Short mmCIF file of C-alpha atoms in Angstrom, two decimals:
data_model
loop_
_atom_site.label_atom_id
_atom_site.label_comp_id
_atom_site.label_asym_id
_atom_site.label_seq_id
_atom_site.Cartn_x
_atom_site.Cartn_y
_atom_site.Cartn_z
CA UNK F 1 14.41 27.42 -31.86
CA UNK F 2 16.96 30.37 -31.76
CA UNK F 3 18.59 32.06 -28.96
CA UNK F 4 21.39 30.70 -27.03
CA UNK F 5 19.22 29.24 -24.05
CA UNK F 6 15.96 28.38 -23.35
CA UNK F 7 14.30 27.16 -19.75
CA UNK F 8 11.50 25.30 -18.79
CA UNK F 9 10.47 25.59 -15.54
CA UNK F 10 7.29 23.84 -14.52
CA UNK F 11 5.48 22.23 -11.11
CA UNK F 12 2.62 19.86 -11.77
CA UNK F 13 0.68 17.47 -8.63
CA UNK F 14 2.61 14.15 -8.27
CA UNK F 15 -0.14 12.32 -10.22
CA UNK F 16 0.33 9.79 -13.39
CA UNK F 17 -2.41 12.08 -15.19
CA UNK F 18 0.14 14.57 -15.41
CA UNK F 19 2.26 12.40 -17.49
CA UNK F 20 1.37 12.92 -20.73
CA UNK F 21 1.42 17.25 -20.18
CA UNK F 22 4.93 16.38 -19.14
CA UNK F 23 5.98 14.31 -21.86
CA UNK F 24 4.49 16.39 -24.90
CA UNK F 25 6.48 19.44 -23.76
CA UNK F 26 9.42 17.33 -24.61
CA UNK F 27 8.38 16.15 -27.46
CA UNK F 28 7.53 19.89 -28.92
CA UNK F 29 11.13 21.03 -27.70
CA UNK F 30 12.19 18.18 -30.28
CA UNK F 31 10.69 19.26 -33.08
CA UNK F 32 11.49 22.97 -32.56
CA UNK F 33 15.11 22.00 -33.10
CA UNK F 34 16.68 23.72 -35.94
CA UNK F 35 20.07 22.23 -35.47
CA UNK F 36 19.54 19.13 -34.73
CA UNK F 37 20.61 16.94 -37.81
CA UNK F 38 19.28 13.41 -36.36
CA UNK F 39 15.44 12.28 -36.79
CA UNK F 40 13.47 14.79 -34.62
CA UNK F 41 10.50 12.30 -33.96
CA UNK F 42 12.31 9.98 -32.15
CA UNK F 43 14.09 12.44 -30.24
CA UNK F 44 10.38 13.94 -29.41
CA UNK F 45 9.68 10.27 -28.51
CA UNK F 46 12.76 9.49 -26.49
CA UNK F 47 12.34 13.06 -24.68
CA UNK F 48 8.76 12.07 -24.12
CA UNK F 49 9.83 8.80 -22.20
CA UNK F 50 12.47 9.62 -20.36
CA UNK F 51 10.22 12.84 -18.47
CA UNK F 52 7.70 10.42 -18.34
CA UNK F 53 9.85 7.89 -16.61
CA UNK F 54 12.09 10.56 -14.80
CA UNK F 55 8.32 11.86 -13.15
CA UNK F 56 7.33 8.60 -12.23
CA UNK F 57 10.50 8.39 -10.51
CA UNK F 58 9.71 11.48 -8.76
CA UNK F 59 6.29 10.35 -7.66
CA UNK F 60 7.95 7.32 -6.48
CA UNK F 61 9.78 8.74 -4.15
CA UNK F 62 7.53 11.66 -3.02
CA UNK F 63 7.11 12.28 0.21
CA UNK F 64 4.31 11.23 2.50
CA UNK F 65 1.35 11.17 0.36
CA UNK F 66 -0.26 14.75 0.38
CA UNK F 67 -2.50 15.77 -2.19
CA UNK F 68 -1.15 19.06 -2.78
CA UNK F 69 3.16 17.86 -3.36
CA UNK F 70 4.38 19.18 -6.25
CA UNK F 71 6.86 17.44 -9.13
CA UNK F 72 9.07 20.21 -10.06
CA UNK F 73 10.69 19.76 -13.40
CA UNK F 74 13.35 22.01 -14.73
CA UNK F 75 14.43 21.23 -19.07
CA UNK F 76 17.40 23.42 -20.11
CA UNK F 77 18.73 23.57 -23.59
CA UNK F 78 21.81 26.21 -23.89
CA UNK F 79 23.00 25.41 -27.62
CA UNK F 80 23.30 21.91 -28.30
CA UNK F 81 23.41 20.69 -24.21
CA UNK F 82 19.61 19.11 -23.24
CA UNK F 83 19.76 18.97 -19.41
CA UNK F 84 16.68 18.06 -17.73
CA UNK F 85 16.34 17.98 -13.78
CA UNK F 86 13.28 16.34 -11.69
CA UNK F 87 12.77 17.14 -7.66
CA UNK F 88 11.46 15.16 -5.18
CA UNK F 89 11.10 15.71 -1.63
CA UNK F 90 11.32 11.99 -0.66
CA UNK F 91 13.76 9.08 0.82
CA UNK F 92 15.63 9.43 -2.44
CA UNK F 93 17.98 6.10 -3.61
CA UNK F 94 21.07 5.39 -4.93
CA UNK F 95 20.97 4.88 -8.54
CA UNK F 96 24.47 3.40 -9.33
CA UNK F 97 22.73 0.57 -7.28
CA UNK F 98 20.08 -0.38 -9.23
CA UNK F 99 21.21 -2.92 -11.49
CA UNK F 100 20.34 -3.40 -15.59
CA UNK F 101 17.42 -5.61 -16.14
CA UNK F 102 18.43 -9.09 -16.57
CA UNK F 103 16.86 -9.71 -19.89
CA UNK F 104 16.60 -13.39 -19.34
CA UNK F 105 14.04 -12.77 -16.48
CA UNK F 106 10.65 -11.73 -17.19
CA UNK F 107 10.35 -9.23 -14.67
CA UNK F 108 7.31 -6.61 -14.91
CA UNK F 109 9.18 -3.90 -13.19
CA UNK F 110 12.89 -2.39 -13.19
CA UNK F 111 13.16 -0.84 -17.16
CA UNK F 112 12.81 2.78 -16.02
CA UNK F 113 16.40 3.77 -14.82
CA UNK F 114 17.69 1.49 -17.65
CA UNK F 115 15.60 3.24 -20.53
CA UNK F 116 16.46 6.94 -19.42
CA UNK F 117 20.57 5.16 -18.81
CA UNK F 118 19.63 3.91 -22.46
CA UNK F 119 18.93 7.37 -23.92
CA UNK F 120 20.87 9.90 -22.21
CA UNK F 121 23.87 10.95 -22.29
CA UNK F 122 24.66 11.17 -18.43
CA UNK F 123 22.53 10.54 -15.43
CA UNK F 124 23.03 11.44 -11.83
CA UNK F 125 20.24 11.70 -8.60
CA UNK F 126 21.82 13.78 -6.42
CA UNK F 127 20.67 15.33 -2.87
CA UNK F 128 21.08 18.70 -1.48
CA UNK F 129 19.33 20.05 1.67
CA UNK F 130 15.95 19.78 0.86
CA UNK F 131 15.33 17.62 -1.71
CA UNK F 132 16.66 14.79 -4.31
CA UNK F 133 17.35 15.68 -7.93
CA UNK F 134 17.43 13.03 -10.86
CA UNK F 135 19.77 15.12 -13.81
CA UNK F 136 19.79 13.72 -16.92
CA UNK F 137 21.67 15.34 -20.10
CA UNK F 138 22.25 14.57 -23.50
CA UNK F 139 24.24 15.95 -25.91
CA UNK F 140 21.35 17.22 -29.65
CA UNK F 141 23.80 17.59 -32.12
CA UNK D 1 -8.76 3.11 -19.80
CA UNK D 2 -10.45 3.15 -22.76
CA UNK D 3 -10.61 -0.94 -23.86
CA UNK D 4 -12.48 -2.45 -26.33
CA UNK D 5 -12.90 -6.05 -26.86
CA UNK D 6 -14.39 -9.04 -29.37
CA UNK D 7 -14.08 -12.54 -29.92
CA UNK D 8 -12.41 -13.72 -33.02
CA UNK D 9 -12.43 -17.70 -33.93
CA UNK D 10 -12.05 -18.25 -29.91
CA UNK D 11 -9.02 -15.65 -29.96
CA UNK D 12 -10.12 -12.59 -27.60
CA UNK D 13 -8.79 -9.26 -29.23
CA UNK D 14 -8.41 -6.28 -26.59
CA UNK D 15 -7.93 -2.71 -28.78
CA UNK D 16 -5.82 -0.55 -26.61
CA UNK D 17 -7.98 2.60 -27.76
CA UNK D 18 -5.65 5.22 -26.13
CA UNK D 19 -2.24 7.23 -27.46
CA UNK D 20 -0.62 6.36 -24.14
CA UNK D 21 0.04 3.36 -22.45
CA UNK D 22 2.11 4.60 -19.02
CA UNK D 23 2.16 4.20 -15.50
CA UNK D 24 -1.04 5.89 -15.50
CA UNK D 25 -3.33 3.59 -17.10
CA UNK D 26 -1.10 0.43 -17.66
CA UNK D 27 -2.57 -1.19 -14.56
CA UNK D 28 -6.20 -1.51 -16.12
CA UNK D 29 -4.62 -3.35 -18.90
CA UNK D 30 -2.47 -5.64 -16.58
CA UNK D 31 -6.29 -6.24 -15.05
CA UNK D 32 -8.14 -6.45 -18.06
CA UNK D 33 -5.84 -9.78 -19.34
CA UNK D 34 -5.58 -11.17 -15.91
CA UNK D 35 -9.58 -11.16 -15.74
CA UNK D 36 -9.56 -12.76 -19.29
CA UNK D 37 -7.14 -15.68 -18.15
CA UNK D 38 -8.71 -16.11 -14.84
CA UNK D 39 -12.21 -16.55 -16.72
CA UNK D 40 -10.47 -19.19 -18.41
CA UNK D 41 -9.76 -17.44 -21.71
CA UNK D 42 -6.87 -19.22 -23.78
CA UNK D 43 -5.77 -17.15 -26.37
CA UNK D 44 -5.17 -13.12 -26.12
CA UNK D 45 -4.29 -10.62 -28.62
CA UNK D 46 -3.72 -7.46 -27.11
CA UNK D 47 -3.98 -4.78 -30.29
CA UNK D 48 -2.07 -1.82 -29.77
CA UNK D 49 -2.94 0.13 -33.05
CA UNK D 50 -3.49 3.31 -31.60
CA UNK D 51 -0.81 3.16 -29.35
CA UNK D 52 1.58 6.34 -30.35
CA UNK D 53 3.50 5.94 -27.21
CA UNK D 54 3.98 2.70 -24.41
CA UNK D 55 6.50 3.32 -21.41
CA UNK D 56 8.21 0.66 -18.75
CA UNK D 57 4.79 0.42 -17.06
CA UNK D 58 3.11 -0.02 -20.18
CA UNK D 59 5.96 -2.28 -21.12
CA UNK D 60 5.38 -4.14 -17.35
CA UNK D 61 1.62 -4.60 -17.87
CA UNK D 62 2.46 -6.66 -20.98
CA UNK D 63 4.76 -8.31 -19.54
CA UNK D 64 2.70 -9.29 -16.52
CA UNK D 65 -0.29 -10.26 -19.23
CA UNK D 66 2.40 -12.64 -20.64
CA UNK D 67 3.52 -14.42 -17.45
CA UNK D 68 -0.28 -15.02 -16.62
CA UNK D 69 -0.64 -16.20 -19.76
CA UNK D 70 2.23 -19.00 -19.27
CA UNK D 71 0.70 -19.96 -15.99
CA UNK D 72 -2.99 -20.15 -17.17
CA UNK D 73 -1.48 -22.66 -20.22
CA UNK D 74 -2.50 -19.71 -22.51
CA UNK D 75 -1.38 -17.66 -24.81
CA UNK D 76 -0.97 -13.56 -25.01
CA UNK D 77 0.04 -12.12 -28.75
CA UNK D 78 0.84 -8.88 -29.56
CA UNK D 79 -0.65 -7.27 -33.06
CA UNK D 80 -0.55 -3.76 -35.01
CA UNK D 81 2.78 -1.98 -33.02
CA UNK D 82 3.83 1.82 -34.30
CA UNK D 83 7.42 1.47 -35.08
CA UNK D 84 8.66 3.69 -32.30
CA UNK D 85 6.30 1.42 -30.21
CA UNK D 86 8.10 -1.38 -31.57
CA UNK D 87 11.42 0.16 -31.06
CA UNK D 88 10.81 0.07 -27.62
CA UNK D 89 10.45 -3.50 -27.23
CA UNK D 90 13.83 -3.94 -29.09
CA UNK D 91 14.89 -1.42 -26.62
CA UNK D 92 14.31 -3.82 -23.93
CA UNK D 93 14.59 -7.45 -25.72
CA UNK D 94 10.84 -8.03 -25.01
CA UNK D 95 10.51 -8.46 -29.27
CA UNK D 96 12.29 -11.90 -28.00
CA UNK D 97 9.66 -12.45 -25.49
CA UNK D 98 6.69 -11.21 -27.25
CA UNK D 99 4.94 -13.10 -30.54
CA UNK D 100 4.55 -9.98 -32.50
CA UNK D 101 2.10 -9.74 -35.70
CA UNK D 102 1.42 -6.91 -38.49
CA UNK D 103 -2.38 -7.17 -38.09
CA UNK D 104 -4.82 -8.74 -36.18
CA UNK D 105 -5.58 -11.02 -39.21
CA UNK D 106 -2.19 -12.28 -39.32
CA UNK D 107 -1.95 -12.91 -35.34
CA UNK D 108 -5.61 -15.03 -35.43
CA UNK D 109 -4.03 -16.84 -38.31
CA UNK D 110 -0.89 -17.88 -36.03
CA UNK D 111 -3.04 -18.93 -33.22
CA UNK D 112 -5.24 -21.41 -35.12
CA UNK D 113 -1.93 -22.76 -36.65
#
């Protein structure tokens, strides 16, 4: 991939069949990497998840359920920085409250936040006016 | 979700016949092995051969398939992971949880022993 900057700027329904759209545009960023000197398939992979669990997230926390809301996802890579941003529209939450799992409980849920915590670099949900934005950036290098 | 199922020396194998296993299919699966365990089913290998890619949900469905397991007095196996399938599971511990096999042959063989 050459050029300084490239920007990804798509809006898909809040629906799980959108997942996998979602998470193979990740996955072909990865392997169009010519710098990156690490294993490009499980980058792809790791991209893959945490979009996939970063829209989940987003549908989450949509707003009241109307069939035509819109996921707005936003993947920047200038040089070697990978930031990728998710909207929602809804109640939002504070992430630096939700604990790690407690891996001596068998709980089914609660491994999202920890996985994308697990494979990023940084993470942050923010809110501005209008909406809630889950940032998430990791250093390809 | 596209399942498929047989019965092996009294061991019922469900193939996971998708690439994915998210959030938006995981919940058929969690279904699928409750159904089995509720119908009084003892012993569940859930094949995940063609599984490229499993996320939290699909992770959580498992889970849940395990924990019914336990409280049926059964037993739910795992067989066939892709590496970065399995790398997941490290990820989150669950290879502690989980009895995990190379091949379905090798997971029927553990449950008869």
């Amino acid at each position: 991939m050459e050029g300084n900057t490239i920007e990804v700027d798509i809006k898909v329904p809040n629906k799980t069949r959108y997942l996998s759209l979602i998470g193979k545009i990740g996955e072909d960023i990865a392997r169009e990497l010519e710098r990156y000197s690490g294993d490009k398939e499980v980058l792809a992979y790791h991209l893959n998840l945490v979009l996939t669990e970063a829209m989940v997230n987003a549908i989450k926390h949509a707003g009241p359920k109307e069939p035509e809301k819109l996921v707005r996802i936003v993947i920047t890579l200038h040089m070697d920085d990978l930031t990728i941003r998710v909207y929602d529209d809804g109640q939002g939450f504070d992430i630096n409250s939700i604990p790690a799992p407690n891996f001596e409980e068998l709980e089914d849920r609660g491994r999202g936040i920890f996985l994308i915590r697990t494979l990023m670099d940084s993470v942050c949900y923010r809110k501005n006016c209008k909406e809630n934005i889950l940032e998430m950036k990791k250093k390809l290098s | 979700m596209n399942l498929a199922s047989e019965t092996r020396k009294d061991v019922v194998i469900l193939y996971v016949k998708e690439e994915r296993l998210d959030a938006h299919n995981s919940t058929e699966l969690k279904s699928a092995v409750q159904k089995l365990f509720e119908d009084g089913k003892k012993n569940v290998l859930v094949d995940l051969k063609d599984v490229r890619f499993i996320d939290s949900s699909g992770l959580g469905a498992l889970v849940s398939g395990f924990k019914n397991a336990i409280s049926h007095q059964g037993n739910l196996k795992l067989s066939s992971l892709q590496s970065q399938v399995k790398s997941m599971f490290e990820l989150t511990r669950l290879h502690r949880v989980f009895e995990i096999f190379p091949s379905t042959v090798e997971a029927i063989e553990n449950f008869q022993s």
